[in-house]
Coordinates of C-alpha atoms in Angstrom, one line a residue:
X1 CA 95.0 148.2 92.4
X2 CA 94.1 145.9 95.0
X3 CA 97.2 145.1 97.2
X4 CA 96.5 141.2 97.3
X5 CA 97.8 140.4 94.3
X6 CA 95.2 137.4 93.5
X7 CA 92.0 138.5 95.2
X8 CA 89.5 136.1 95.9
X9 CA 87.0 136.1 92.6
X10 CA 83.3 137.3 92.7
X11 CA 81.1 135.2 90.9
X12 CA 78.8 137.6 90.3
X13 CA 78.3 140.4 87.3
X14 CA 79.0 144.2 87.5
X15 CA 76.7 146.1 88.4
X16 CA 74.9 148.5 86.3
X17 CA 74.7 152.2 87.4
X18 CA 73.5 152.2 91.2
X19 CA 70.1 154.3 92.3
X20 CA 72.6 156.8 93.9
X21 CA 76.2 157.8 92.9
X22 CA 77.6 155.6 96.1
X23 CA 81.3 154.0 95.8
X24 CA 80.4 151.2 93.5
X25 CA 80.8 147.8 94.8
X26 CA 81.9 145.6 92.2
X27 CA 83.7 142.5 92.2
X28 CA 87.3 142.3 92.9
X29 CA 88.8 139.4 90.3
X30 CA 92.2 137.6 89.5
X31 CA 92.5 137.4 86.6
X32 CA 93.1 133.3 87.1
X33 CA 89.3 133.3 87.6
X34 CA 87.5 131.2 85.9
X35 CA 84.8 134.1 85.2
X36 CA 87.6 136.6 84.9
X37 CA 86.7 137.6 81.1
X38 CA 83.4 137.5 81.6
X39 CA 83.2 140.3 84.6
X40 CA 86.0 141.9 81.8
X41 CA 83.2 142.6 79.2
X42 CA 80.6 143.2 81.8
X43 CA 82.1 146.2 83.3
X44 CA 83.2 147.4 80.1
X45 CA 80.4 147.8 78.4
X46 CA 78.6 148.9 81.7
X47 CA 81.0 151.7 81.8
X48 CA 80.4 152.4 78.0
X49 CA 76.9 152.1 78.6
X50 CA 77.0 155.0 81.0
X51 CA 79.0 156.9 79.2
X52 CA 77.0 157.1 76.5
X53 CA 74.6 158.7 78.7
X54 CA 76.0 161.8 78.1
X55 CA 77.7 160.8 74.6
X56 CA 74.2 160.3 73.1
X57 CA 75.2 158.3 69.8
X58 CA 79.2 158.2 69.9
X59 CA 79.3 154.1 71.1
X60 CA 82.3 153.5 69.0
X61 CA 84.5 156.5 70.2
X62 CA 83.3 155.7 73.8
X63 CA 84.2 152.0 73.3
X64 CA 87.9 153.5 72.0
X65 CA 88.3 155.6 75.1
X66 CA 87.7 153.2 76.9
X67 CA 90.0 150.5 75.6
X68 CA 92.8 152.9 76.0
X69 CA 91.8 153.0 79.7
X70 CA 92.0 149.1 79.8
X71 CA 95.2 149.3 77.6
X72 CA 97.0 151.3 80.3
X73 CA 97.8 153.5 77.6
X74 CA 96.9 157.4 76.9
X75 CA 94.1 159.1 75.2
X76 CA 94.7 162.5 72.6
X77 CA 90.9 163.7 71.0
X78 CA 91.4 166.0 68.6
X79 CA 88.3 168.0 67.2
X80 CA 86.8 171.4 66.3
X81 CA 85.2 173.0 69.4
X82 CA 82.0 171.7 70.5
X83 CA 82.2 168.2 69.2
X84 CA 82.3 167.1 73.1
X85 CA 85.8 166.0 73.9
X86 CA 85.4 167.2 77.7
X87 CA 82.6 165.5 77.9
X88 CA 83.8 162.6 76.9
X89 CA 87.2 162.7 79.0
X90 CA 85.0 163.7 82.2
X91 CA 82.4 161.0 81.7
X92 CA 85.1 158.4 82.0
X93 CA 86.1 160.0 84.7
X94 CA 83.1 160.2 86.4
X95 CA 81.8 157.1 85.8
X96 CA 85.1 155.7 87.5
X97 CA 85.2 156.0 91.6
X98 CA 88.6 157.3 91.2
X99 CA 90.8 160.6 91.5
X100 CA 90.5 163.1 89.0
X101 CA 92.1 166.1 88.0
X102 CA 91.5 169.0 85.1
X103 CA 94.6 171.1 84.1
X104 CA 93.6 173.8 81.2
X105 CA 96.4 174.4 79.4
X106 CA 97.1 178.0 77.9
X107 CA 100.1 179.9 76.5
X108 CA 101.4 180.9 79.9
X109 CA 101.2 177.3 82.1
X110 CA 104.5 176.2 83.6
X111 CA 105.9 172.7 83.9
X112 CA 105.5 172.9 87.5
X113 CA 101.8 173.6 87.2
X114 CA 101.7 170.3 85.8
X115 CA 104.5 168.1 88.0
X116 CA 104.5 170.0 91.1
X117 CA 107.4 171.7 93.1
X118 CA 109.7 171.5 96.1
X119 CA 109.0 174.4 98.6
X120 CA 111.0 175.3 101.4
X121 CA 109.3 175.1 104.8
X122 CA 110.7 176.6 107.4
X123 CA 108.9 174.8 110.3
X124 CA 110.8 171.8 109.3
X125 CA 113.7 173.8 107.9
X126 CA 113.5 171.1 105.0
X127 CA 112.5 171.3 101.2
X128 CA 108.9 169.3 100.5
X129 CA 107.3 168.1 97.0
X130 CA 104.0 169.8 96.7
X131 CA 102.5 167.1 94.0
X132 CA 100.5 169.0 91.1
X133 CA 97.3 167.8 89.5
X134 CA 99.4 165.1 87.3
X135 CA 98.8 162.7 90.5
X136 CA 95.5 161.5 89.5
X137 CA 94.1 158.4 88.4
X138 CA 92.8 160.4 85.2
X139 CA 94.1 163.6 84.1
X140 CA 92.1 165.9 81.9
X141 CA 94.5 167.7 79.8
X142 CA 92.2 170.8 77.8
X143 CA 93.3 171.9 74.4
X144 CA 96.6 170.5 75.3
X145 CA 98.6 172.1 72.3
X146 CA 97.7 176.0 73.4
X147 CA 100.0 175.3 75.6
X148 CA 104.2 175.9 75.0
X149 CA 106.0 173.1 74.0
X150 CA 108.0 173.1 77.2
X151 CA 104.7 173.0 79.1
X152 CA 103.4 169.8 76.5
X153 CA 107.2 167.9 77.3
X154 CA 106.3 168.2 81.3
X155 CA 104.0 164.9 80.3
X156 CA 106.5 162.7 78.6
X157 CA 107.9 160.9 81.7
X158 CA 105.8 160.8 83.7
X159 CA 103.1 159.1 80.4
X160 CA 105.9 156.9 79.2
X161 CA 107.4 156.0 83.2
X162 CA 104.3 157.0 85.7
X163 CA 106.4 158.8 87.7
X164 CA 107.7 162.6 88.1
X165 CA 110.8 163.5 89.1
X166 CA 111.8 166.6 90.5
X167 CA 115.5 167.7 92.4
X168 CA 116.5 163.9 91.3
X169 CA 113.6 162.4 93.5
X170 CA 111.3 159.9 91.3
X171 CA 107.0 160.2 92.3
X172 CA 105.3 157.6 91.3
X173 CA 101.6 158.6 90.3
X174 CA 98.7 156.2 91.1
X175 CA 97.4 152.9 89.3
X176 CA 95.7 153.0 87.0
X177 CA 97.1 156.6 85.4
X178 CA 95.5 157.5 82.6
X179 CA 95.9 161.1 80.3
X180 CA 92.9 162.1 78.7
X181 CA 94.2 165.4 76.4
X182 CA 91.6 167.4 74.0
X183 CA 93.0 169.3 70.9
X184 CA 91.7 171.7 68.5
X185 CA 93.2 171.0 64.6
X186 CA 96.6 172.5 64.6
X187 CA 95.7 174.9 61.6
X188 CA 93.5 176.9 64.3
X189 CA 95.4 180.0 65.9
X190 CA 96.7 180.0 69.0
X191 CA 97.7 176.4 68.9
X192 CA 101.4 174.2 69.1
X193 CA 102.1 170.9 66.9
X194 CA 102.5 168.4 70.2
X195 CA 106.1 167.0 69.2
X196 CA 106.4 163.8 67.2
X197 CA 107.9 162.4 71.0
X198 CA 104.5 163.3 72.5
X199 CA 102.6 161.9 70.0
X200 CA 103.9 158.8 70.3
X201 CA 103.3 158.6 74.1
X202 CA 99.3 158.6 73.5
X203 CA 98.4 155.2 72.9
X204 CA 95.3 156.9 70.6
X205 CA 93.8 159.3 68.9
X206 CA 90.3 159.5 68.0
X207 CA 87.9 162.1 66.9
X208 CA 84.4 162.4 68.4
X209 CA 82.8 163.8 65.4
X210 CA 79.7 165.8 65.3
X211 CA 76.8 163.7 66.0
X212 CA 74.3 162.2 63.7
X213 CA 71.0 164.1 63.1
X214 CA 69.2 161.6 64.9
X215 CA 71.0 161.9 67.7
X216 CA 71.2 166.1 67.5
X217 CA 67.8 165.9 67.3
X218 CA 67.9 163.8 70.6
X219 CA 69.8 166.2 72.1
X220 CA 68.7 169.6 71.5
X221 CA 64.7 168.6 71.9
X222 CA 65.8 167.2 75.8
X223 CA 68.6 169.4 76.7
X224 CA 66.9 170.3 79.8
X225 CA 66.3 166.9 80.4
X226 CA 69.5 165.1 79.3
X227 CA 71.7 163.5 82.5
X228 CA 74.4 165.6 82.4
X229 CA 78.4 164.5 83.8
X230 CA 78.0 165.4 87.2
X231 CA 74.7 163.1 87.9
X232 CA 76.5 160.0 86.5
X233 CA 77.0 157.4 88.9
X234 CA 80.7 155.7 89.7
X235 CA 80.6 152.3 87.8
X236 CA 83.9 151.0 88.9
X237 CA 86.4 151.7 91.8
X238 CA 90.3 152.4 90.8
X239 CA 91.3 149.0 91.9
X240 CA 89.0 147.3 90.0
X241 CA 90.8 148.6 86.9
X242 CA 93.7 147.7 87.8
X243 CA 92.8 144.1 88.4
X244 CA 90.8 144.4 84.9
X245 CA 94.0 145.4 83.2
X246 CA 95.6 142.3 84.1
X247 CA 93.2 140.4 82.7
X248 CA 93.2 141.3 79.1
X249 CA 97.1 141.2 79.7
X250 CA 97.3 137.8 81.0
X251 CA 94.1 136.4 80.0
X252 CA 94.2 137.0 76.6
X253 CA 96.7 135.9 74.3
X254 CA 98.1 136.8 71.0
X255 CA 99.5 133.9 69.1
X256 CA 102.5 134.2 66.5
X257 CA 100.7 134.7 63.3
X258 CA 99.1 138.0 64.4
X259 CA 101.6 139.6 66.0
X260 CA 103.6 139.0 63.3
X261 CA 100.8 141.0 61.5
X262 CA 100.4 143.4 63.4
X263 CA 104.0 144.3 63.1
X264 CA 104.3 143.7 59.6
X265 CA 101.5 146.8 59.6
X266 CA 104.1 148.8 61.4
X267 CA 106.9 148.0 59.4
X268 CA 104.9 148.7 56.6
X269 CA 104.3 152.2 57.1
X270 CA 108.2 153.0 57.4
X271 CA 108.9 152.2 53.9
X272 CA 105.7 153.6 52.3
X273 CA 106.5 156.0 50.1
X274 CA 104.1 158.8 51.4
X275 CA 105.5 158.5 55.1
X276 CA 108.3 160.3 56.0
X277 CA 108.4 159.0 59.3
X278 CA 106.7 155.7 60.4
X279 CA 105.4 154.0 63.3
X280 CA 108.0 152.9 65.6
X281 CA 107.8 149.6 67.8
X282 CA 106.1 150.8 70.2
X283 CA 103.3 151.8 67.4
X284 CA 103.1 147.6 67.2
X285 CA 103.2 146.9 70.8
X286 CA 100.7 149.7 71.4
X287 CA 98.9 147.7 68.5
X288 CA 98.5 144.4 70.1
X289 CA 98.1 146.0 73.8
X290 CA 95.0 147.3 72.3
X291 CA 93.9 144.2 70.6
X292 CA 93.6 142.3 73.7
X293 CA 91.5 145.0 75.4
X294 CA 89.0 144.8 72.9
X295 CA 88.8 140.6 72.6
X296 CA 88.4 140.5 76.5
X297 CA 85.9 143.3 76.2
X298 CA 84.0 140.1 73.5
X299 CA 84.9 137.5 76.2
X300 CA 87.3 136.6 73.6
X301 CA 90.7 134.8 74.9
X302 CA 92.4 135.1 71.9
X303 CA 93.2 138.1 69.7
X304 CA 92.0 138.1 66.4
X305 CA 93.7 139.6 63.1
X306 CA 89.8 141.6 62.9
X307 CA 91.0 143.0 66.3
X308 CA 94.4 144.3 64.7
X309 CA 92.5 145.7 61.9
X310 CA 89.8 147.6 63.9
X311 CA 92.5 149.4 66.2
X312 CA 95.0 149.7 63.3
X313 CA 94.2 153.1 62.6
X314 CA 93.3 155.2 66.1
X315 CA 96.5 153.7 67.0
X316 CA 99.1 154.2 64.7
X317 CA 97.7 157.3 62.2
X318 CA 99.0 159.8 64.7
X319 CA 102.6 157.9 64.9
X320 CA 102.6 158.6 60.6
X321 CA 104.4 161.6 59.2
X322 CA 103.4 162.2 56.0
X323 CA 106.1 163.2 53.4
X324 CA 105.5 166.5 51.2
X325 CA 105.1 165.4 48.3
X326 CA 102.5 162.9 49.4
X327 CA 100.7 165.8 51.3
X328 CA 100.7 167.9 48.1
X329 CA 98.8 165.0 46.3
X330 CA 96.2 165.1 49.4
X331 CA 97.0 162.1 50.9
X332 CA 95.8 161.4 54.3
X333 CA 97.8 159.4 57.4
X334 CA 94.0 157.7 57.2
X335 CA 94.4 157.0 53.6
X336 CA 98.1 155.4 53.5
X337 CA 96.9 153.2 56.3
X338 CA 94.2 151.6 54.7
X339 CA 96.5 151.2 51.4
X340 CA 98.7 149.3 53.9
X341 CA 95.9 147.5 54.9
X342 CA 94.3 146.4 51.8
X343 CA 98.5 144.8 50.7
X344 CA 99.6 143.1 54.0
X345 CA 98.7 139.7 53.9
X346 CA 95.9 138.8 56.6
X347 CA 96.8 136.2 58.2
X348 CA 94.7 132.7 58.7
X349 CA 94.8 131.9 62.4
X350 CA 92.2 128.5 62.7
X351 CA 90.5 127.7 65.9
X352 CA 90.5 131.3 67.3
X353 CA 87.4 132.6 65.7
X354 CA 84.8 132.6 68.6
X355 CA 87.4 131.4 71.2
X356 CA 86.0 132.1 74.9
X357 CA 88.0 132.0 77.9

């Protein structure tokens, strides 16, 4: 993030993808600006735009992604092979002029191949941090349950705290931090239930999907042809996300009514009687974190109970553990959610629909 903590506004809009793949520009903005939401949506769905590049017909999951990215929050896509998870996680990265790192987890990684270590030197007779790949701006965690569980709990403070610490000295990792982890379905071999803990640190989970025949077609008629990850251009600079994420956190607001929605979703979900285990509060704060990324990404200033609704279930189906009986009668965390949905009262919130600014 920029180190002036109100930089002087750029009136002007985000560029669109550059002839080259150049550092990107774009405007630095406080989020104060009069024009701060609308740079907000302009990046964002310039950035959406270009991943899609790649992501031929997946604009909602892109749009997800990258709301978690505004969110400051983490990322878990879970899918059967090919479905493009990667693709997705290194498009983001790519299309973001920021540092990047790929860790591919299997049975025998180590913590430290993760955090980093403290090795002695001798030319300074003195022990120094050697910081692994978790100091990146995005950090692409593959098939992140073959991994063992003491490899997958190596994430949880520095996800939860953005820092790592190791022989009691804290590292901070760079702004904006973002974990982007793939999964295969946990009944395929091979593979380690992440730990309801870990689970709760990802702000999402989504599923790409397999695409539409449309869009197959698309794909396998110009496969020679398609832009691939590497020739995607760098949209945005690290700093400039940084400076976005404070606008949809202090440019957008979230009056009483639907907070008090979106938590009485939460709350909902601990005394259902399929759950076992709910979402906790930081399932609703996660919630409404969300929300505002995805009214500034409308120009919106203003959440919306539609917003809660949308984001309801990427955000809090992976926070639900289902009880056995209910999982016996093949209910879904998907399904229970939407029962909650269809009995908690939406609430009436006049003179936000359509609010700008």
């Amino acid at each position: 993030m920029s180190t002036n903590p109100h930089p002087a506004p750029v009136g002007g809009p985000v560029p669109g993808p550059p002839a080259d793949a150049g550092t990107p520009a774009g405007p630095s903005v406080a989020y104060h600006a009069p024009d701060a939401l609308r740079l907000f949506r302009e990046c964002f769905h310039a950035l959406a735009d270009n991943v899609e590049r790649v992501l031929t017909g997946k604009r909602e999951v892109v749009e997800l992604a990258l709301t978690a990215l505004f969110a400051e929050g983490h990322l878990l896509v879970e899918d059967v092979p090919g479905t493009g998870k990667t693709t997705l996680a290194r498009a983001i990265s790519a299309s973001l002029d920021a540092t990047c790192q790929r860790v591919q987890f299997t049975p025998d990684l180590l913590p430290s191949d993760i955090t980093g270590v403290s090795m002695f030197r001798q030319t300074t007779n003195a022990f120094e941090f050697l910081p692994g790949p978790v100091f990146a701006n995005i950090v692409i965690g593959d098939e992140i349950n073959r991994a063992s569980p003491k490899t997958q709990s190596a994430l949880l403070e520095v996800m939860e705290e953005g820092r790592v610490t190791v022989d009691g000295v804290a590292h901070p990792v760079p702004r904006p931090f973002m974990v982007v982890a793939t999964q295969n379905p946990v009944d395929m071999s091979g593979t380690y239930p992440l730990p309801e803990a870990q689970l709760d640190r990802f702000l999402m989970r989504i599923t790409v999907g397999y695409p539409d025949t449309r869009s197959e077609i698309r794909v396998a008629a110009g496969a020679v042809g398609t832009p691939v990850v590497e020739t995607l251009p760098a949209i945005a600079a690290a700093h400039h996300i940084g400076e976005f994420i404070e606008v949809a956190r202090n440019r957008v607001q979230a009056a009483e009514p639907v907070v008090d929605y979106a938590v009485r979703i939460a709350q909902a979900t601990r005394t259902s009687p399929h759950v076992r285990l709910g979402a906790g509060p930081r399932g609703s704060v996660s919630l409404i974190r969300a929300a505002k990324v995805r009214a500034a990404s409308q120009e919106r200033g203003h959440v919306l109970p539609e917003d809660i609704k949308a984001l309801a279930e990427p955000v809090l189906t992976h926070r639900l553990l289902l009880s056995p009986d209910a999982e016996l009668s093949g209910w879904t965390a998907e399904a229970v959610l939407a029962d909650i949905l269809s009995v908690v009262p939406t609430p009436v919130v006049g003179g936000l629909a359509g609010a700008r600014r």
